[in-house]
Tab-separated table of C-alpha atoms in Angstrom:
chain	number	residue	atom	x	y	z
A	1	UNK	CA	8.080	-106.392	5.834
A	2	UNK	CA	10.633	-103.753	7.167
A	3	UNK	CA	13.554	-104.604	8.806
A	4	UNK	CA	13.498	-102.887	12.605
A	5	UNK	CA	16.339	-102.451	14.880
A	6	UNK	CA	16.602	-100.091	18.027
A	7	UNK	CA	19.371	-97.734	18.892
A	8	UNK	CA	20.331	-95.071	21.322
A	9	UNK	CA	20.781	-92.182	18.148
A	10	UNK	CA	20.133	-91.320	15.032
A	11	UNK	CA	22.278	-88.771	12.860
A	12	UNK	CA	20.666	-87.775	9.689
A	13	UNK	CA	24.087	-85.839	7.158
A	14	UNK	CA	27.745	-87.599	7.176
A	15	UNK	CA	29.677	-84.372	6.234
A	16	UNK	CA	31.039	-81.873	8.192
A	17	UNK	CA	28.345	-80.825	10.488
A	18	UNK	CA	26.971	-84.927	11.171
A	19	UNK	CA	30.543	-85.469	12.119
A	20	UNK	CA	30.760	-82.689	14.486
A	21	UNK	CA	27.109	-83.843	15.937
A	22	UNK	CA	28.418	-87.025	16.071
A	23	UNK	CA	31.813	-86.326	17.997
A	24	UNK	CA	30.001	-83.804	20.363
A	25	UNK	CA	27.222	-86.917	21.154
A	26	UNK	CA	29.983	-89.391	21.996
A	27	UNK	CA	30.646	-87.363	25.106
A	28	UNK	CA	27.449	-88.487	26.650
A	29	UNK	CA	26.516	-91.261	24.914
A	30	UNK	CA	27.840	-94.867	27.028
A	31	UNK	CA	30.542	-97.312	25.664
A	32	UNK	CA	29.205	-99.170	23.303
A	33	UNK	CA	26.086	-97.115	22.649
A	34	UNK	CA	24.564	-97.939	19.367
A	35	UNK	CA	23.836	-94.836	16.272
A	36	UNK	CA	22.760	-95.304	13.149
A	37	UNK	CA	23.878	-92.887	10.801
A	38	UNK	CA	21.820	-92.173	7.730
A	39	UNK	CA	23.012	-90.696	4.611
A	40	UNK	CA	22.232	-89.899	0.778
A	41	UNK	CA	25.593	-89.748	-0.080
A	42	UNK	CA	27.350	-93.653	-0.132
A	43	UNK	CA	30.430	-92.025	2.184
A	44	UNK	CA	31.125	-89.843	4.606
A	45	UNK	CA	32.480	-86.401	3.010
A	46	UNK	CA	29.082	-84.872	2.439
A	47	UNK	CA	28.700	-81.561	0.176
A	48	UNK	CA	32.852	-82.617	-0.048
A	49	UNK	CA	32.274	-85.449	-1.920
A	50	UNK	CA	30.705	-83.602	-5.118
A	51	UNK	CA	32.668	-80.408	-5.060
A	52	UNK	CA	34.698	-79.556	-8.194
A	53	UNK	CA	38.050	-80.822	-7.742
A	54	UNK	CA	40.098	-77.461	-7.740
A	55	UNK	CA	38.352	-76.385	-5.047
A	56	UNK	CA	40.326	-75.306	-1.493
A	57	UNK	CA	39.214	-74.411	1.485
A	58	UNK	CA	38.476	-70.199	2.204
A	59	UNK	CA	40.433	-70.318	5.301
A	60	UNK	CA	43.229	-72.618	6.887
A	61	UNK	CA	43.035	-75.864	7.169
A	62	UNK	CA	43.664	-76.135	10.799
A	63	UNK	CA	40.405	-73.929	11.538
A	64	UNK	CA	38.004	-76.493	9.314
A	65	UNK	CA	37.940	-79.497	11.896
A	66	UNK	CA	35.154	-81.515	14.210
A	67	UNK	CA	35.134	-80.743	17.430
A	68	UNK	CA	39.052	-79.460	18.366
A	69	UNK	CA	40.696	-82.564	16.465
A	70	UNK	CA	43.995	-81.929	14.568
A	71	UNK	CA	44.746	-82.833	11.417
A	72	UNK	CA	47.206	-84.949	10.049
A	73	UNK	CA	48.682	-83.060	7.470
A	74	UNK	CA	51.931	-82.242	8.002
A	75	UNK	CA	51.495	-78.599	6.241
A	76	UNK	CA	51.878	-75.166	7.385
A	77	UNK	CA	49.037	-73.737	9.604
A	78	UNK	CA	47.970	-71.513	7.035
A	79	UNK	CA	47.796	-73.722	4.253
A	80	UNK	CA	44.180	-74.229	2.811
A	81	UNK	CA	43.481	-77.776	2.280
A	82	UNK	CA	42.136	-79.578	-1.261
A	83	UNK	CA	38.880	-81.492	-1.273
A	84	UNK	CA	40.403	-84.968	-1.430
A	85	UNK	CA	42.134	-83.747	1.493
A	86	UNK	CA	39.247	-82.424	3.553
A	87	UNK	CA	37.352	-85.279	2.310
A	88	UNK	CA	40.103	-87.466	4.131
A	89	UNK	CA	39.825	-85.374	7.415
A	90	UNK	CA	36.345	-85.837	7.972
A	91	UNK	CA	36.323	-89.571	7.187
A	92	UNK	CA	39.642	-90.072	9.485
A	93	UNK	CA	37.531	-88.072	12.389
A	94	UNK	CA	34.201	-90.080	12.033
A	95	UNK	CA	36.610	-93.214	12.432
A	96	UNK	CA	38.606	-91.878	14.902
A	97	UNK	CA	35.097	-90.822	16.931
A	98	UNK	CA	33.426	-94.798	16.781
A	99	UNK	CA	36.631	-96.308	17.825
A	100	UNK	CA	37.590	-94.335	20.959
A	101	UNK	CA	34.218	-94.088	22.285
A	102	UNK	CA	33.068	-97.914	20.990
A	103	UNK	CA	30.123	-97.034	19.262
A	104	UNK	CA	28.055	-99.565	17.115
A	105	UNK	CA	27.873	-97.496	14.514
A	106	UNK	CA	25.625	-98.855	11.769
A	107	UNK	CA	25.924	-96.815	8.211
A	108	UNK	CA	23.154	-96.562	6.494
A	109	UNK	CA	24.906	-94.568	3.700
A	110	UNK	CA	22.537	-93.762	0.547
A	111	UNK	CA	19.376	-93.750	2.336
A	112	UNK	CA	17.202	-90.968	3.088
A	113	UNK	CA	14.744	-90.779	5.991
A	114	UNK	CA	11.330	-90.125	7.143
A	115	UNK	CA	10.054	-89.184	10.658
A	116	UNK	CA	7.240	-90.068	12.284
A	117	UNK	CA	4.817	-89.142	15.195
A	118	UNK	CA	5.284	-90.730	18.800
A	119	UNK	CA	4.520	-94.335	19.132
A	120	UNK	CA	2.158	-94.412	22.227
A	121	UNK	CA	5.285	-95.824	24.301
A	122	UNK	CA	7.041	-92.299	23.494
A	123	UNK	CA	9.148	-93.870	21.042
A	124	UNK	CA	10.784	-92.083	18.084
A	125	UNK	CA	9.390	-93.834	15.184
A	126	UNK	CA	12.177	-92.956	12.157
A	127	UNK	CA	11.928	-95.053	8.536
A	128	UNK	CA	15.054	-95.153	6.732
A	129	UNK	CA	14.494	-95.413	2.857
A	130	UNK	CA	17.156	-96.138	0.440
A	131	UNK	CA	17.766	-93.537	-2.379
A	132	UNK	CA	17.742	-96.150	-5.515
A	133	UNK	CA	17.445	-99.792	-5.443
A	134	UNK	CA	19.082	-102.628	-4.298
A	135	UNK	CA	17.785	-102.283	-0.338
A	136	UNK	CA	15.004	-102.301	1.889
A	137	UNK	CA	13.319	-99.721	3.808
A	138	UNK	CA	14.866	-99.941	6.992
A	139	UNK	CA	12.424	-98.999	10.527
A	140	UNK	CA	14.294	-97.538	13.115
A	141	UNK	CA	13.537	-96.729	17.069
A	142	UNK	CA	15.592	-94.264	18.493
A	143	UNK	CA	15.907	-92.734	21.513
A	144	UNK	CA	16.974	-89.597	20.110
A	145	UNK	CA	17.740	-87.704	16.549
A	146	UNK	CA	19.966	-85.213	15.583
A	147	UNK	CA	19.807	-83.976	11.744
A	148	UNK	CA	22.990	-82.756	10.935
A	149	UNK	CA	22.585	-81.395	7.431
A	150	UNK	CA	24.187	-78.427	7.438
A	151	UNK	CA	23.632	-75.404	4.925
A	152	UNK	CA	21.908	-78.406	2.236
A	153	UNK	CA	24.812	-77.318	-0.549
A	154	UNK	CA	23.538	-78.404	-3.787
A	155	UNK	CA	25.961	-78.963	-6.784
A	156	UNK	CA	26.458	-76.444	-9.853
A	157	UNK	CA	24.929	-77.895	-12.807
A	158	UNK	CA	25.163	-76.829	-16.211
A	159	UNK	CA	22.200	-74.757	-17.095
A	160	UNK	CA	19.168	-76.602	-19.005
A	161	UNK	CA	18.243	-74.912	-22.170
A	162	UNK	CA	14.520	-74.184	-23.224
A	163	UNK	CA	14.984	-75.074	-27.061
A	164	UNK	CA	18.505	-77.752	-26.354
A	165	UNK	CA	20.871	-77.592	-29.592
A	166	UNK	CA	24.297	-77.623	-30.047
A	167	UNK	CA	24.956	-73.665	-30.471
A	168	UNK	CA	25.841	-72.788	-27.296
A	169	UNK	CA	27.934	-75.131	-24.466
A	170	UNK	CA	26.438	-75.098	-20.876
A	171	UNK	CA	28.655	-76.394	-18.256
A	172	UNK	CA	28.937	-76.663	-14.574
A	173	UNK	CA	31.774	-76.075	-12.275
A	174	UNK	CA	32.924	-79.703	-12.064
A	175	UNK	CA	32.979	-79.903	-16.033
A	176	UNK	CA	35.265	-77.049	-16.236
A	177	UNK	CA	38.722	-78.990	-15.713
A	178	UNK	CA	37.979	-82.219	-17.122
A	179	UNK	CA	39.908	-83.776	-20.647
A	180	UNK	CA	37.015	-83.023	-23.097
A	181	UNK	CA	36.179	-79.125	-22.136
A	182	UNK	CA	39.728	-77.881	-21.966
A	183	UNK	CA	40.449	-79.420	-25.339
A	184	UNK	CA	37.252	-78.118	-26.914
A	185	UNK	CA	37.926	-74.639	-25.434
A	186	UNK	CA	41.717	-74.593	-26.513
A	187	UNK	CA	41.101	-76.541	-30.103
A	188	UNK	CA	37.718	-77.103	-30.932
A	189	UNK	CA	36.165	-76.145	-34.376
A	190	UNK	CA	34.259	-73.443	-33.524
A	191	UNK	CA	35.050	-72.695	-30.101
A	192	UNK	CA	38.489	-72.464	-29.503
A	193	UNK	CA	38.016	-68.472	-29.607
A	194	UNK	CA	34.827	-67.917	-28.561
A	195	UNK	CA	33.737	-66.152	-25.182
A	196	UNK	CA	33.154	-67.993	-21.809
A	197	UNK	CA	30.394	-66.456	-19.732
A	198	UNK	CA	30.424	-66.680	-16.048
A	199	UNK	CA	27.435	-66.639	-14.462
A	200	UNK	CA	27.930	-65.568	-10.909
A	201	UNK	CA	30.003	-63.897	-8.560
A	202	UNK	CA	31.366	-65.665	-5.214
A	203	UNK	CA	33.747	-67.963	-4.673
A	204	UNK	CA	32.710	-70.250	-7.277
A	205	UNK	CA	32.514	-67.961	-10.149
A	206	UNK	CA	36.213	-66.742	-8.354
A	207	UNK	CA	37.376	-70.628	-8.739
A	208	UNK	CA	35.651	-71.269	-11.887
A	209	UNK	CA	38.033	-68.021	-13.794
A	210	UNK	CA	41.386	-68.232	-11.677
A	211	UNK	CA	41.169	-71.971	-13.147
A	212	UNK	CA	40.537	-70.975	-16.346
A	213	UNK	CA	43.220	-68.441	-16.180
A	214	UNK	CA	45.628	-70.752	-14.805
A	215	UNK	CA	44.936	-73.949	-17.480
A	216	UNK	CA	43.560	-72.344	-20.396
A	217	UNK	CA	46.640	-70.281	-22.690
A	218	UNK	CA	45.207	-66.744	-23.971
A	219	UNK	CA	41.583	-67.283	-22.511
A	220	UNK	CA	41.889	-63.731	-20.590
A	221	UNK	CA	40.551	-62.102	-23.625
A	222	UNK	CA	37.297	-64.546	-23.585
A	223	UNK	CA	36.077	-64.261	-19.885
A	224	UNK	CA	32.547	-62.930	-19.709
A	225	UNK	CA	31.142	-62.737	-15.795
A	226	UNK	CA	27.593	-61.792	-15.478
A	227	UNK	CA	27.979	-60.512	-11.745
A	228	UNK	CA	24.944	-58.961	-10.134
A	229	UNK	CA	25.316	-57.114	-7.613
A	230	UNK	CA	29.123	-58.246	-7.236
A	231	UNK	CA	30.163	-59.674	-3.932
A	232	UNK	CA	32.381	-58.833	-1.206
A	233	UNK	CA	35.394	-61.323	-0.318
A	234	UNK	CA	37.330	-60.629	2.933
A	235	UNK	CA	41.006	-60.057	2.311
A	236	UNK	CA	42.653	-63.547	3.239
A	237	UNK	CA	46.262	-62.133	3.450
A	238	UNK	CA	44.286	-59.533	6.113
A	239	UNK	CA	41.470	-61.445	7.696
A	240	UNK	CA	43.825	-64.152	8.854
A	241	UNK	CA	43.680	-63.534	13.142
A	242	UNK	CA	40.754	-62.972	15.903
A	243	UNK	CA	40.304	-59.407	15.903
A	244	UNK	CA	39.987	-58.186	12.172
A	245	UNK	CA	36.026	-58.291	12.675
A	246	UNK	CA	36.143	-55.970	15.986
A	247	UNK	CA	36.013	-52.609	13.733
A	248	UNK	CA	32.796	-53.958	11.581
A	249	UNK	CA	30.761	-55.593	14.592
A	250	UNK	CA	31.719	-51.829	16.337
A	251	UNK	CA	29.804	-50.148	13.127
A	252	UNK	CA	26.802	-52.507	12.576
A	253	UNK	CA	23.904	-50.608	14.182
A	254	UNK	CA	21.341	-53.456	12.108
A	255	UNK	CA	20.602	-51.436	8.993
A	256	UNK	CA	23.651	-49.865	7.988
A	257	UNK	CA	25.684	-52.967	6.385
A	258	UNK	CA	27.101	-50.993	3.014
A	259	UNK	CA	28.571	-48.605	5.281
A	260	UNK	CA	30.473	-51.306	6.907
A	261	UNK	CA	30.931	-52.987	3.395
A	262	UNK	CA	32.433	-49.969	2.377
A	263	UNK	CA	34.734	-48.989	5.365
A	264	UNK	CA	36.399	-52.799	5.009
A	265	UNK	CA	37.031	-52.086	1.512
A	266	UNK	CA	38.107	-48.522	2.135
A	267	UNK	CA	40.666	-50.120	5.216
A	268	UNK	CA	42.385	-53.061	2.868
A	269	UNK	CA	39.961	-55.832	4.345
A	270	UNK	CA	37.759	-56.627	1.572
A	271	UNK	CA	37.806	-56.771	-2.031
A	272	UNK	CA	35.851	-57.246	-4.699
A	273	UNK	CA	36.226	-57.830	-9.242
A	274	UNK	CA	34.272	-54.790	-9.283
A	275	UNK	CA	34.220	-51.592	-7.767
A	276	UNK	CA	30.880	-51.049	-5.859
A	277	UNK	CA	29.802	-54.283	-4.812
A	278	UNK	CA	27.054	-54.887	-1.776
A	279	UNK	CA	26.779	-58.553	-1.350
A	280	UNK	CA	28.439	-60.603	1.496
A	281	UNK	CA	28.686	-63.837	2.594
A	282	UNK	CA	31.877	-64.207	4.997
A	283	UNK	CA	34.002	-65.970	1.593
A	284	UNK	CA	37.778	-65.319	1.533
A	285	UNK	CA	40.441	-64.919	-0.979
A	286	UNK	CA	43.359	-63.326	-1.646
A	287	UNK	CA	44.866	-60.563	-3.384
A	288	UNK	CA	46.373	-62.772	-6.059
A	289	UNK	CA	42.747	-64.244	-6.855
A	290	UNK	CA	41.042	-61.088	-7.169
A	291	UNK	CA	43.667	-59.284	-9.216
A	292	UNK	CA	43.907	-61.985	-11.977
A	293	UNK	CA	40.396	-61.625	-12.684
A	294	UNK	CA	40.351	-57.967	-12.650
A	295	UNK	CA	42.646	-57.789	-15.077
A	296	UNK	CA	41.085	-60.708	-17.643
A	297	UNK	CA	37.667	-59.006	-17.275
A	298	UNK	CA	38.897	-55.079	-17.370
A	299	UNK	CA	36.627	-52.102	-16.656
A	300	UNK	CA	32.672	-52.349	-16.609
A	301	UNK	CA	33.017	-49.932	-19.537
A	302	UNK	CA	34.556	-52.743	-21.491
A	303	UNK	CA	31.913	-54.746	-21.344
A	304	UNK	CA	32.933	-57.964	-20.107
A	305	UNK	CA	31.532	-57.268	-16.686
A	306	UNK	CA	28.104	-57.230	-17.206
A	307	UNK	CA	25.931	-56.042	-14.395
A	308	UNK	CA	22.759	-57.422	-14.483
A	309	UNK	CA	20.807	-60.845	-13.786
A	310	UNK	CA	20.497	-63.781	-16.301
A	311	UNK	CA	16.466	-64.375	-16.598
A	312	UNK	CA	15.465	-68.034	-16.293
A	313	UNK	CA	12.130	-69.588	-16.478
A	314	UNK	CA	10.670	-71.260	-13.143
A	315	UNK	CA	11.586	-74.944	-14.195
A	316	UNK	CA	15.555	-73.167	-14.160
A	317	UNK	CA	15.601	-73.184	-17.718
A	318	UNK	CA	17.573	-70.773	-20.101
A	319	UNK	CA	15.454	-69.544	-23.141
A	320	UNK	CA	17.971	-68.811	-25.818
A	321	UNK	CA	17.207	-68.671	-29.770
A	322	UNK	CA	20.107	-70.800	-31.006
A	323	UNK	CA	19.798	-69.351	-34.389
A	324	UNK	CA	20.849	-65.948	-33.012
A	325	UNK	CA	21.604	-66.978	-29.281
A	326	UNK	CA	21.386	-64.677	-26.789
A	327	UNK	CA	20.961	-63.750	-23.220
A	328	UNK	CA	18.090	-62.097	-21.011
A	329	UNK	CA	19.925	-59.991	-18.489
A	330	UNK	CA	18.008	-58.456	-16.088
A	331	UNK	CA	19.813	-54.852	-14.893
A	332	UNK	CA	20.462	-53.948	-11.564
A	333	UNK	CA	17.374	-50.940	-11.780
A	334	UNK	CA	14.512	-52.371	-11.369
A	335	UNK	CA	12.627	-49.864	-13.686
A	336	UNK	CA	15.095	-49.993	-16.348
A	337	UNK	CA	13.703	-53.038	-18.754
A	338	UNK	CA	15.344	-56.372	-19.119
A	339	UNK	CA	17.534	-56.470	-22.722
A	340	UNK	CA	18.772	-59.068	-24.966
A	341	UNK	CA	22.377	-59.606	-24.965
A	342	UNK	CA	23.823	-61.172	-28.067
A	343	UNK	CA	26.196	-64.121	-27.954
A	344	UNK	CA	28.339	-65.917	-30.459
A	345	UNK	CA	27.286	-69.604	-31.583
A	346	UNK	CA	30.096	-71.628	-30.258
A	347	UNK	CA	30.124	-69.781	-26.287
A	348	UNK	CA	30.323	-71.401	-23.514
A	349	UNK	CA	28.625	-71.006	-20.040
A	350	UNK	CA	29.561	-71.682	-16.803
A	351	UNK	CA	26.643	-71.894	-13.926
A	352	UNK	CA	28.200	-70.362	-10.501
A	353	UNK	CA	25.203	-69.267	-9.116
A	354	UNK	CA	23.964	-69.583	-5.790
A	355	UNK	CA	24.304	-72.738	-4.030
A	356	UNK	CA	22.739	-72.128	-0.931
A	357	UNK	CA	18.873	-71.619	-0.720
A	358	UNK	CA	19.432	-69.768	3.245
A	359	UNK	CA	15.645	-68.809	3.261
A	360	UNK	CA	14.480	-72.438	2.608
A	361	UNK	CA	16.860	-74.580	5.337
A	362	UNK	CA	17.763	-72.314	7.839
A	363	UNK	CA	15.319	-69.473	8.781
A	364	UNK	CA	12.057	-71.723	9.392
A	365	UNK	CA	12.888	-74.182	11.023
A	366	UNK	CA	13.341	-74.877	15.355
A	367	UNK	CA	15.933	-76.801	16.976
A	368	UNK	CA	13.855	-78.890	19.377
A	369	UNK	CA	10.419	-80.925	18.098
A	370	UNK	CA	8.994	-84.217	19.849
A	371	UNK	CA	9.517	-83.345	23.314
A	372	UNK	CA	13.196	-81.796	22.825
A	373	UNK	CA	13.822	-85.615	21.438
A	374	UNK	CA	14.869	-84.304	17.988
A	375	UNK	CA	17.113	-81.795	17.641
A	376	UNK	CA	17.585	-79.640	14.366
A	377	UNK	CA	21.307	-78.777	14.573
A	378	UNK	CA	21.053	-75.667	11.913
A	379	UNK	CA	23.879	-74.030	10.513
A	380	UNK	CA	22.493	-71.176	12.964
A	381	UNK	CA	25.823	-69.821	14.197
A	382	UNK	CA	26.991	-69.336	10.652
A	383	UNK	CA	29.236	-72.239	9.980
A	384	UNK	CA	27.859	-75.801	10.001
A	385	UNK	CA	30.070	-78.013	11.675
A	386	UNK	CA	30.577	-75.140	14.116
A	387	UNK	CA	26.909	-74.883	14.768
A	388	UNK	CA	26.292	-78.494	14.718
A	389	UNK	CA	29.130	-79.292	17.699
A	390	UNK	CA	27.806	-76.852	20.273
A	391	UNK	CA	23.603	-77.376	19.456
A	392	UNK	CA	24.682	-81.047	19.889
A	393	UNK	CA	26.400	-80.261	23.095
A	394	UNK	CA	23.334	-78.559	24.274
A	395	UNK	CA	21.008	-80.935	23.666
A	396	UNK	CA	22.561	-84.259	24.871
A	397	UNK	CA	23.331	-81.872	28.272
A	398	UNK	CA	19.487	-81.315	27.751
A	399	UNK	CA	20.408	-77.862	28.599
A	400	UNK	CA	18.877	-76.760	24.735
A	401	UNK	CA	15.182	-75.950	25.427
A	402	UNK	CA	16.367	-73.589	28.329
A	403	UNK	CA	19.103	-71.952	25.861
A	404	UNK	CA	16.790	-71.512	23.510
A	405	UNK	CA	15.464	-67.877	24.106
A	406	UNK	CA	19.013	-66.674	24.321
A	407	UNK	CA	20.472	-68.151	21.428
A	408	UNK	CA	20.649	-65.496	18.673
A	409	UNK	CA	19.192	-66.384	15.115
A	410	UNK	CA	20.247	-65.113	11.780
A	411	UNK	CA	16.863	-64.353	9.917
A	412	UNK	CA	17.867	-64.885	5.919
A	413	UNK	CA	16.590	-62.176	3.759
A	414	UNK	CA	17.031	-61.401	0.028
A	415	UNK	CA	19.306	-58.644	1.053
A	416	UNK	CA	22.720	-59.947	0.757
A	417	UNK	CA	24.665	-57.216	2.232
A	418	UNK	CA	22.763	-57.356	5.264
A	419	UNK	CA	22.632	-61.426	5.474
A	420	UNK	CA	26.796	-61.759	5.580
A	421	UNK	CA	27.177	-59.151	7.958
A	422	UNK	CA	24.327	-60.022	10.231
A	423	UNK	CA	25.708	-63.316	10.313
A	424	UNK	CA	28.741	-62.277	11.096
A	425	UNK	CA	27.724	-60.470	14.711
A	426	UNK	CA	25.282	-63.712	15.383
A	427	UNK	CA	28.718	-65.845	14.744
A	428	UNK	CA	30.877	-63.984	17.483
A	429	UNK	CA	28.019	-63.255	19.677
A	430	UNK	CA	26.303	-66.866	19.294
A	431	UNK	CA	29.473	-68.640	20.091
A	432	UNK	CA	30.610	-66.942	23.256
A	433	UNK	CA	27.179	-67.422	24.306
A	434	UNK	CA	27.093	-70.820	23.942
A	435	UNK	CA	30.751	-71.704	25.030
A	436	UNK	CA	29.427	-69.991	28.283
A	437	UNK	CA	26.758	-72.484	29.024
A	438	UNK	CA	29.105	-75.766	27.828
A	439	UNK	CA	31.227	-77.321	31.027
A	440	UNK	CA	35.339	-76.788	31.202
C-alpha cells in the first residue's frame, strides 16, 4: 500500500527555477506550511548538478540568483561563477528559504511524479514514484502544484555508433577534461595526432575548444567544428548593462531577425567563429573566447570549419564504416546532396549539440490546468528561474488566470535566428508586464 501524506504544495524541479517557485511561494504560504518537493535528481542543483565541470556562467554571477537574494561570494560583480559554485548558491537559497519562512519541507529527491484527475472532494491527487529502487511510491494530496522544471536541459552524451568499434572515440562534454581523455589525446598510440571534431556551435561547442585549447599543448592544429548554421554570441565585454538591447528591440519588426543579427555584429555587439552566422539564442562570451577559436579553426576555405549537418539515424545513432570511417554531413543547401566526409581511424568526437528541445517543453503547454490549482511555471519569459519567480507570484496572488491573455508567449520554431531574438523582445516586454501587476 502507498504511503499518503497531505500538504499545502507541491514543487515538481529543485534547480534554479523550483527554487525561485519555491522562494516566490513562501510569501504567501503560512509559517509552518508544509511542501513537498519532488525531484529526479538526489540534490538540489538541478541541470547544475550534471554540467561539465569547466563550465561558467554566460553572465555575472550577481544576475543568476532566486528571487533578489545575494550571494555570498566575496568576488567582483562581474565575475561569472563555476558550477560547484552556482551549485552552492542554489542549495544555500533553498535552505535559506525553509528556515526563514518555517516550512516543513519534505524532499522527496530522486522521485519522479504523476498527476492525477480531481478526487470528488476537489483534491489534487499527485503520486510520487521513485526513479530506481530502494523506496516506495509515495501518494500525495496537495492543495496546490507548481512544476518548476525549467528549459528540461538534458546532458551531452557521447554519440552512439551504428556498427560500435574501437576506430573512432565518441565523447561528451563532461569526458573532455577528465585523466584518461587528455592523456589519450596528448600520448595515446594512435591518437595523440589525430583530429578532434566538434560537433556543434554554441556555448558548449565554445567551452568544449577554449578547454581544449587551454589543456591540450599543440591541439590547435587538430580542431575540427562541424557548425551549421554558426551561432551568434552577444559580446560579453559589450552586452554587460540595461540598454545594449534598446537598438535591436527598435529594429525587430517580427520577420526581419538577420537584419538585426547583422547590425549587432556590424556595431561590435555580437560575434561569431564564422563570418555569416544566423542562429541566436541570447549566449554570451567574450572576445578572448571567440578569437582563440578563430584562430585554431582558420578560414572556411581551410577546411576545418565545416558547414553542414552531421546525419544521424532516428534512434540518435552515428552510421560510420570503421574500416574507412567517415562522416554524413548534410550542407547548408538543401538541394545540394548530403556527402561523405572522410576521417582518420584514431579521431575523436565531441557531441555539443543542442541541449534544449524548445518545441517539445515550452511552446505546448498552459500555465494553469485543474481549476488554476496547477500551475506550469514555463521558462516563458526566456530565463527559467526568472520566469518561474514571477508565474509563481501570479498564481499564489491568484491573479494568473486574469494575466493570462496579456502575458506574451515565445512560440519556438525551427528558425533559430528568429527564436533568440523573438525571445529577446518577449523577455523585456514580458517582465515589465508582469512586475506591473506584482505589489511594491
Amino acid at each position: 500500500m502507498d504511503e499518503t501524506l497531505q500538504c499545502d504544495l507541491v514543487i515538481v524541479g529543485a534547480g534554479y527555477a523550483g527554487i525561485n517557485a519555491l522562494n516566490s511561494a513562501a510569501y504567501y504560504l503560512p509559517k509552518g506550511a508544509r511542501v513537498v518537493v519532488i525531484a529526479k535528481e538526489h540534490r538540489w542543483g538541478g541541470q547544475w548538478l550534471d554540467a561539465y565541470e569547466y563550465v561558467r556562467l554566460h553572465q555575472p554571477h550577481v544576475v543568476f540568483t532566486v528571487g533578489n537574494r545575494p550571494w555570498k561570494l566575496k568576488r567582483d560583480p562581474s565575475y561569472r561563477a563555476t558550477r560547484d559554485e552556482i551549485v552552492s548558491h542554489l542549495q544555500c537559497c533553498a535552505e535559506e528559504c525553509v528556515e526563514e519562512n518555517k516550512i516543513d519541507l519534505i524532499k522527496l529527491f530522486g522521485y519522479t511524479y504523476r498527476l492525477f484527475d480531481d478526487d470528488s472532494d476537489g483534491v489534487l491527487s499527485i503520486k510520487a514514484l521513485p526513479t530506481s529502487g530502494g523506496g516506495g511510491d509515495i501518494q500525495l494530496y496537495p492543495k496546490r502544484l507548481i512544476v518548476a522544471t525549467g528549459n528540461n536541459i538534458t546532458l551531452n552524451k557521447a554519440l552512439k555508433w551504428k556498427n560500435p568499434k574501437n576506430s573512432i572515440h565518441s565523447l561528451g562534454p563532461a569526458d573532455v577534461l577528465n585523466a584518461k581523455s587528455v592523456f589519450h589525446m596528448r600520448f595515446g598510440e594512435g591518437t595523440k595526432d589525430k583530429p578532434i571534431f566538434i560537433i556543434g556551435n554554441g556555448k558548449t561547442a565554445l567551452d568544449v575548444m577554449n578547454a581544449l585549447l587551454s589543456n591540450i599543448p599543440g591541439v590547435s592544429s587538430r580542431l575540427r567544428c562541424v557548425t551549421g548554421r554558426g551561432m551568434n554570441f552577444l559580446v560579453r565585454e559589450e552586452c554587460n548593462n540595461s540598454t545594449w538591447w534598446i537598438p535591436l528591440l527598435e529594429m525587430f519588426n517580427g520577420t526581419n531577425e538577420q537584419e538585426c543579427l547583422t547590425m549587432m555584429r556590424r556595431t561590435g555587439k555580437m560575434h561569431s567563429i564564422v563570418d555569416d552566422p544566423v542562429s541566436f539564442f541570447n549566449a554570451y562570451s567574450s572576445r578572448e573566447e571567440i578569437q582563440n577559436v578563430r584562430k585554431a579553426l582558420g578560414a572556411e576555405s581551410e577546411g576545418r570549419l565545416i558547414r553542414g549537418h552531421l546525419i544521424m539515424e532516428e534512434d540518435g545513432s552515428v552510421a560510420i564504416n570503421h574500416e574507412n570511417p567517415a562522416l554524413q554531413i548534410r550542407p547548408l543547401d538543401k538541394t545540394v546532396a548530403p556527402y561523405t566526409l572522410p576521417i582518420p581511424k584514431g579521431s575523436y568526437i565531441i557531441n555539443c549539440t543542442d541541449q534544449i528541445d524548445l518545441l517539445q517543453h515550452v511552446q505546448n503547454r498552459g500555465l494553469l490546468s485543474h481549476n488554476s490549482r496547477v500551475c506550469y511555471a514555463n521558462p516563458c519569459f526566456g530565463q527559467s528561474g526568472i520566469s518561474a519567480n514571477m508565474i509563481t507570484h501570479l498564481f499564489m496572488l491568484g491573479i494568473l488566470e486574469d494575466a493570462l491573455p496579456n502575458i506574451p508567449r515565445i512560440e519556438y520554431s525551427d528558425n533559430k535566428g528568429r527564436n533568440g531574438v523573438l525571445s529577446m523582445f518577449i523577455i523585456v516586454c514580458g517582465l515589465v508586464m508582469v512586475q506591473g501587476l506584482l505589489p511594491k
